[in-house]
Tab-separated table of C-alpha atoms in Angstrom:
chain	number	residue	atom	x	y	z
O	243	MET	CA	32.414	-4.373	21.924
O	244	ILE	CA	30.435	-2.376	21.640
O	245	THR	CA	29.995	-0.457	24.461
O	246	ARG	CA	26.032	0.985	23.736
O	247	ARG	CA	23.377	0.652	21.604
O	248	ARG	CA	19.419	1.931	21.536
O	249	PHE	CA	17.696	2.015	18.572
O	250	LEU	CA	15.527	5.281	18.176
O	251	ARG	CA	12.234	6.253	16.024
O	252	THR	CA	11.911	9.601	15.379
O	253	ALA	CA	10.516	12.812	13.421
O	254	ALA	CA	11.505	16.162	12.722
O	255	SER	CA	8.584	17.358	13.676
O	256	ALA	CA	4.903	15.511	14.314
O	257	GLY	CA	3.514	16.058	10.544
O	258	LEU	CA	6.601	13.987	9.455
O	259	ALA	CA	5.055	10.968	11.327
O	260	SER	CA	3.653	9.247	8.513
O	261	GLN	CA	7.625	8.649	7.859
O	262	LEU	CA	8.276	7.116	10.984
O	263	PRO	CA	10.115	4.559	9.137
O	264	LEU	CA	11.928	5.732	7.350
O	265	LEU	CA	13.596	8.869	10.105
O	266	SER	CA	15.214	6.025	12.219
O	267	HIS	CA	17.745	7.425	14.410
O	268	ALA	CA	20.874	5.059	15.613
O	269	SER	CA	23.180	5.988	18.341
O	270	THR	CA	25.845	4.088	19.973
O	271	SER	CA	29.284	5.071	22.068
O	272	PHE	CA	32.634	3.133	20.678
O	273	GLY	CA	35.441	3.584	22.577
O	274	SER	CA	35.719	6.922	23.451
O	275	MET	CA	33.484	8.240	20.321
O	276	MET	CA	30.127	8.445	20.110
O	277	LEU	CA	28.160	7.924	16.992
O	278	ASP	CA	24.428	9.156	15.763
O	279	THR	CA	22.510	8.958	12.600
O	280	VAL	CA	20.744	11.222	11.283
O	281	SER	CA	18.034	11.201	8.748
O	282	ASP	CA	17.826	13.473	6.600
O	283	GLY	CA	14.350	11.850	4.511
O	284	HIS	CA	14.302	9.585	1.934
O	285	LEU	CA	14.315	9.274	-1.810
O	286	GLU	CA	11.955	8.498	-3.836
O	287	LEU	CA	13.212	6.827	-7.016
O	288	PRO	CA	12.136	4.523	-9.906
O	289	ALA	CA	12.858	1.074	-9.971
O	290	SER	CA	14.746	0.754	-12.968
O	291	PHE	CA	16.994	3.406	-11.820
O	292	LEU	CA	18.399	0.275	-9.710
O	293	ILE	CA	17.893	-2.616	-11.527
O	294	GLY	CA	16.427	-1.797	-14.842
O	295	GLU	CA	13.398	-2.194	-16.854
O	296	MET	CA	12.991	-5.294	-17.058
O	297	PRO	CA	13.873	-7.522	-13.926
O	298	SER	CA	13.997	-11.572	-13.277
O	299	GLU	CA	11.905	-13.057	-11.099
O	300	GLU	CA	14.263	-14.281	-8.544
O	301	VAL	CA	14.619	-9.644	-8.457
O	302	THR	CA	11.661	-9.196	-7.983
O	303	ARG	CA	11.319	-12.760	-5.108
O	304	ILE	CA	13.374	-10.416	-2.767
O	305	LEU	CA	12.309	-6.798	-3.826
O	306	ALA	CA	8.967	-8.168	-2.412
O	307	GLN	CA	10.571	-9.949	0.596
O	308	HIS	CA	11.656	-6.231	2.052
O	309	GLY	CA	8.410	-4.750	0.778
O	310	ALA	CA	10.003	-3.099	-2.052
O	311	ASP	CA	7.835	-4.395	-5.013
O	312	GLY	CA	6.342	-1.205	-6.317
O	313	GLU	CA	7.797	0.854	-9.368
O	314	ILE	CA	8.910	3.495	-6.981
O	315	LEU	CA	11.900	2.313	-4.859
O	316	LYS	CA	12.320	4.736	-1.336
O	317	SER	CA	15.287	4.809	-0.248
O	318	PRO	CA	16.073	6.184	3.722
O	319	CYS	CA	18.734	8.434	4.189
O	320	ASN	CA	21.302	8.613	6.644
O	321	LEU	CA	24.269	10.817	7.107
O	322	THR	CA	26.825	9.487	10.317
O	323	LEU	CA	27.233	12.124	12.642
O	324	VAL	CA	30.653	11.605	15.006
O	325	ARG	CA	31.600	13.130	18.403
O	326	ASP	CA	34.674	12.686	20.364
O	327	GLY	CA	34.219	15.682	22.690
O	328	GLU	CA	36.269	17.468	20.800
O	329	ASN	CA	35.746	17.081	16.893
O	330	THR	CA	32.344	17.148	15.793
O	331	VAL	CA	32.463	15.217	12.069
O	332	LEU	CA	29.710	14.964	9.827
O	333	PHE	CA	29.682	12.220	7.669
O	334	ASP	CA	28.168	14.631	3.946
O	335	ALA	CA	26.015	16.905	4.108
O	336	GLY	CA	22.558	15.580	2.521
O	337	SER	CA	19.995	17.349	-0.094
O	338	GLY	CA	19.503	20.052	1.247
O	339	ALA	CA	16.346	22.173	-0.574
O	340	GLY	CA	17.326	22.192	-4.030
O	341	PHE	CA	16.447	18.012	-4.666
O	342	MET	CA	13.845	16.439	-4.449
O	343	PRO	CA	11.239	16.916	-1.405
O	344	THR	CA	10.761	14.084	0.378
O	345	ALA	CA	14.288	14.751	1.380
O	346	GLY	CA	16.060	17.857	3.274
O	347	ASP	CA	15.366	17.358	6.716
O	348	LEU	CA	19.118	17.521	8.248
O	349	LEU	CA	18.918	20.436	10.166
O	350	ASP	CA	15.850	19.909	12.032
O	351	THR	CA	17.193	16.033	12.323
O	352	LEU	CA	20.220	17.652	13.796
O	353	ASP	CA	18.295	19.730	15.960
O	354	ALA	CA	16.998	16.848	17.051
O	355	ILE	CA	18.853	16.096	19.162
O	356	GLY	CA	21.218	19.561	19.857
O	357	VAL	CA	23.741	19.886	17.099
O	358	ALA	CA	23.754	22.858	15.654
O	359	PRO	CA	25.325	23.842	11.929
O	360	ASP	CA	27.883	25.879	14.172
O	361	ASP	CA	28.861	22.798	15.888
O	362	VAL	CA	30.331	20.779	13.541
O	363	THR	CA	34.091	21.111	13.234
O	364	HIS	CA	34.639	18.910	10.182
O	365	VAL	CA	31.972	17.427	6.986
O	366	ILE	CA	33.783	14.326	5.253
O	367	PHE	CA	32.624	13.219	1.699
O	368	THR	CA	31.897	9.826	0.558
O	369	HIS	CA	31.470	11.600	-2.819
O	370	ALA	CA	29.508	13.963	-4.681
O	371	HIS	CA	25.762	13.004	-5.880
O	372	PRO	CA	23.479	15.124	-4.574
O	373	ASP	CA	22.112	13.768	-1.554
O	374	HIS	CA	25.135	13.841	0.004
O	375	LEU	CA	26.905	17.464	-1.736
O	376	TRP	CA	24.097	19.251	-1.977
O	377	GLY	CA	22.673	20.468	1.488
O	378	VAL	CA	26.534	22.204	2.060
O	379	LEU	CA	24.965	25.363	1.096
O	380	ASP	CA	21.244	27.476	2.087
O	381	ASP	CA	19.004	28.696	0.509
O	382	PHE	CA	21.266	31.678	-0.332
O	383	ASP	CA	24.330	29.955	-1.239
O	384	ASP	CA	25.911	30.588	1.862
O	385	PRO	CA	27.932	27.354	3.866
O	386	VAL	CA	25.380	25.265	5.929
O	387	PHE	CA	28.654	24.237	8.216
O	388	PHE	CA	30.303	27.537	8.481
O	389	ASN	CA	32.806	26.545	11.011
O	390	ALA	CA	33.495	22.894	10.184
O	391	SER	CA	36.687	22.287	7.769
O	392	HIS	CA	34.718	19.663	4.523
O	393	HIS	CA	37.061	16.944	3.314
O	394	ILE	CA	36.677	15.071	-0.268
O	395	GLY	CA	39.096	12.696	-1.705
O	396	ARG	CA	41.067	14.205	-4.606
O	397	ALA	CA	39.765	12.028	-7.609
O	398	GLU	CA	36.274	12.583	-6.998
O	399	TRP	CA	37.047	16.258	-6.677
O	400	ASP	CA	39.078	16.430	-9.948
O	401	TYR	CA	35.678	14.638	-11.587
O	402	TRP	CA	33.524	16.708	-10.803
O	403	THR	CA	34.750	19.940	-10.717
O	404	ASN	CA	36.087	18.492	-14.225
O	405	PRO	CA	34.469	20.512	-17.303
O	406	GLU	CA	34.275	17.837	-18.638
O	407	THR	CA	32.282	16.178	-16.868
O	408	VAL	CA	28.813	17.042	-17.181
O	409	ASN	CA	29.407	16.508	-20.905
O	410	THR	CA	30.501	12.503	-20.247
O	411	ILE	CA	28.154	11.739	-17.628
O	412	GLY	CA	24.622	11.133	-19.239
O	413	GLU	CA	21.669	12.941	-20.279
O	414	ALA	CA	19.798	11.116	-16.847
O	415	ARG	CA	22.679	13.233	-14.738
O	416	ALA	CA	24.119	15.904	-16.190
O	417	SER	CA	21.959	17.606	-13.279
O	418	PHE	CA	24.276	15.885	-10.364
O	419	ALA	CA	27.427	17.871	-12.383
O	420	VAL	CA	25.329	20.616	-12.721
O	421	GLY	CA	24.777	20.843	-9.242
O	422	ALA	CA	28.491	19.253	-7.904
O	423	ALA	CA	30.485	21.943	-9.812
O	424	ARG	CA	28.753	24.720	-8.375
O	425	ARG	CA	28.933	23.712	-4.752
O	426	LEU	CA	32.488	22.437	-4.508
O	427	GLU	CA	33.176	25.917	-6.149
O	428	ALA	CA	31.456	27.667	-3.177
O	429	ILE	CA	33.331	26.053	-0.643
O	430	GLU	CA	36.377	25.603	-2.329
O	431	ASP	CA	38.716	27.956	0.936
O	432	ALA	CA	37.111	25.484	2.819
O	433	ILE	CA	38.155	22.261	1.157
O	434	ASP	CA	41.459	20.058	2.422
O	435	PHE	CA	41.901	16.872	-0.084
O	436	PHE	CA	43.357	13.187	0.905
O	437	ASP	CA	43.328	9.899	-0.789
O	438	ALA	CA	42.467	6.772	-0.195
O	439	GLY	CA	44.362	5.097	2.834
O	440	ASP	CA	45.301	8.158	4.043
O	441	GLU	CA	43.900	9.391	7.714
O	442	VAL	CA	41.604	12.286	6.717
O	443	LEU	CA	41.291	12.721	11.625
O	444	PRO	CA	43.257	11.202	13.925
O	445	GLY	CA	40.739	8.012	14.364
O	446	ILE	CA	39.417	8.409	10.572
O	447	MET	CA	41.076	6.669	7.472
O	448	ALA	CA	39.851	6.955	3.856
O	449	VAL	CA	39.499	3.705	2.173
O	450	ASP	CA	38.969	3.237	-1.532
O	451	SER	CA	34.828	2.118	-2.303
O	452	SER	CA	35.297	3.079	-6.228
O	453	GLY	CA	32.800	2.848	-8.050
O	454	HIS	CA	29.385	4.066	-7.688
O	455	THR	CA	30.910	7.287	-8.397
O	456	PRO	CA	35.262	7.691	-9.832
O	457	GLY	CA	36.281	8.614	-5.994
O	458	HIS	CA	33.886	7.666	-3.698
O	459	MET	CA	35.459	6.821	-0.055
O	460	ALA	CA	34.031	4.969	2.716
O	461	PHE	CA	35.601	5.495	6.109
O	462	GLU	CA	36.626	3.343	9.531
O	463	VAL	CA	36.156	5.156	12.003
O	464	ARG	CA	38.620	3.402	14.576
O	465	SER	CA	38.728	4.631	18.550
O	466	GLY	CA	41.190	1.922	20.579
O	467	SER	CA	40.851	-1.642	19.091
O	468	GLN	CA	36.709	-0.467	18.506
O	469	SER	CA	35.826	0.287	14.757
O	470	VAL	CA	33.109	1.486	12.445
O	471	MET	CA	32.852	1.486	8.828
O	472	VAL	CA	30.676	4.455	7.604
O	473	VAL	CA	30.514	3.289	3.718
O	474	GLY	CA	28.224	5.414	2.406
O	475	ASP	CA	25.925	4.332	-1.280
O	476	ALA	CA	29.363	1.626	-1.515
O	477	ILE	CA	26.335	-0.997	-0.503
O	478	GLY	CA	23.450	0.772	-1.107
O	479	ASN	CA	20.589	-0.483	-0.666
O	480	GLY	CA	19.255	-3.218	2.290
O	481	HIS	CA	18.057	-5.809	-0.022
O	482	LEU	CA	19.898	-6.775	-3.473
O	483	ALA	CA	23.115	-5.286	-2.693
O	484	PHE	CA	22.680	-7.953	0.393
O	485	ALA	CA	21.352	-10.714	-1.821
O	486	LYS	CA	22.597	-10.228	-5.262
O	487	PRO	CA	25.582	-8.161	-4.785
O	488	GLU	CA	27.266	-9.693	-7.884
O	489	LEU	CA	24.632	-7.366	-9.558
O	490	ALA	CA	25.194	-4.275	-11.796
O	491	SER	CA	23.275	-1.554	-10.412
O	492	GLY	CA	21.634	1.018	-12.619
O	493	SER	CA	22.932	3.199	-9.582
O	494	ASP	CA	26.859	2.600	-9.954
O	495	GLN	CA	28.251	4.980	-12.602
O	496	ASP	CA	31.378	2.926	-12.647
O	497	ALA	CA	29.055	-1.048	-12.596
O	498	GLU	CA	30.676	-3.322	-12.333
O	499	LYS	CA	33.483	-1.728	-10.267
O	500	GLY	CA	31.055	-0.826	-8.163
O	501	ALA	CA	29.996	-4.682	-7.422
O	502	ALA	CA	33.477	-5.352	-7.102
O	503	THR	CA	33.226	-2.972	-4.771
O	504	ARG	CA	30.101	-3.882	-2.917
O	505	LEU	CA	31.270	-7.975	-2.559
O	506	ALA	CA	35.253	-7.098	-1.466
O	507	LEU	CA	33.377	-4.785	0.953
O	508	LEU	CA	30.876	-7.064	2.130
O	509	ASP	CA	33.500	-9.702	3.274
O	510	ARG	CA	35.481	-7.882	5.090
O	511	LEU	CA	32.941	-6.221	7.242
O	512	ALA	CA	31.447	-9.982	7.877
O	513	THR	CA	34.779	-11.704	8.519
O	514	GLU	CA	35.941	-8.748	10.566
O	515	GLN	CA	32.432	-8.307	12.615
O	516	MET	CA	32.625	-4.640	12.415
O	517	PRO	CA	29.416	-2.737	12.645
O	518	MET	CA	29.264	-0.458	9.610
O	519	VAL	CA	26.754	2.643	8.785
O	520	GLY	CA	25.301	2.299	4.863
O	521	PHE	CA	23.483	5.823	3.634
O	522	HIS	CA	20.507	3.838	2.294
O	523	LEU	CA	19.687	1.236	4.675
O	524	PRO	CA	17.198	0.393	6.648
O	525	GLN	CA	16.355	1.476	10.612
O	526	GLY	CA	19.141	4.067	10.755
O	527	GLY	CA	21.273	2.071	8.825
O	528	PHE	CA	23.573	0.863	11.608
O	529	GLY	CA	24.483	-2.980	11.740
O	530	ARG	CA	26.219	-5.972	10.734
O	531	VAL	CA	27.091	-7.966	7.585
O	532	GLU	CA	25.988	-11.954	8.230
O	533	ARG	CA	26.684	-14.030	5.248
O	534	HIS	CA	23.384	-15.887	4.623
O	535	ASP	CA	22.501	-18.003	1.785
O	536	GLY	CA	25.534	-18.068	0.154
O	537	ASN	CA	25.543	-14.256	0.584
O	538	TYR	CA	24.620	-11.902	2.686
O	539	ARG	CA	22.093	-10.248	5.135
O	540	PHE	CA	22.027	-6.753	6.746
O	541	VAL	CA	21.706	-7.037	10.483
O	542	PRO	CA	20.227	-4.276	12.195
O	543	GLU	CA	21.611	-3.112	15.478
O	544	SER	CA	18.456	-2.051	16.963
O	545	THR	CA	18.531	-2.923	20.662
């Protein structure tokens, strides 16, 4: 059981008040750990990026039920922060200032809960897409979390540092490859590698969730008998990923494998009733998976 839950809606500054629904913050304690989700703002992406040019009537209906029926979909960005009294662990590093003007708020939202960049002892990456990696460097290309060790799956590192990736990833994502390679090279001396099934840090186990990217990882964070799953982008939104998880998503680099991974994760989370954090899920991204109408639904933990 979760020992304490509270839900806050907050903004990094008064000037962002109109974005409150996208800047949700969730906090919970489990065992000896405290988990917070901290907002990096949100992404604004063409609906076609997720669902293709000609969505079916059923897909259109599902999106409309979630208020996501326009040509542009807004996607919240929730990073996970775990503290155990000794370590301060941040999962992913946000977008920084160079990716999208609606994102890059991480340092402000960390400051709002009393965490400075030099407090972070470890940064663990789910994957190396821009909204998860590019915030690792500041405007001067210096590491933001300069006291932290950085951890990434070996397959993910190998993919993004391969010089051929920029030639094979496709034109739409070529900038992702260039940006990832540059940032990973800059923090190479602070990088530790892991593989699926490894205990990255005490109580944090890497779970293979590839498909969204070749080396995408989720993480089971455990304290005693209690655990939370940090799923990154393996479950990428709060509507179609639950209601139609078998559908191929344009956001996944390997759409078939991404769908298989999504279905396996949803089944496990619903069966075990393990709380989860999703990077792009609503209301801070913290909640549970329930079976619903033959598929699933996301139930935010908001009390």
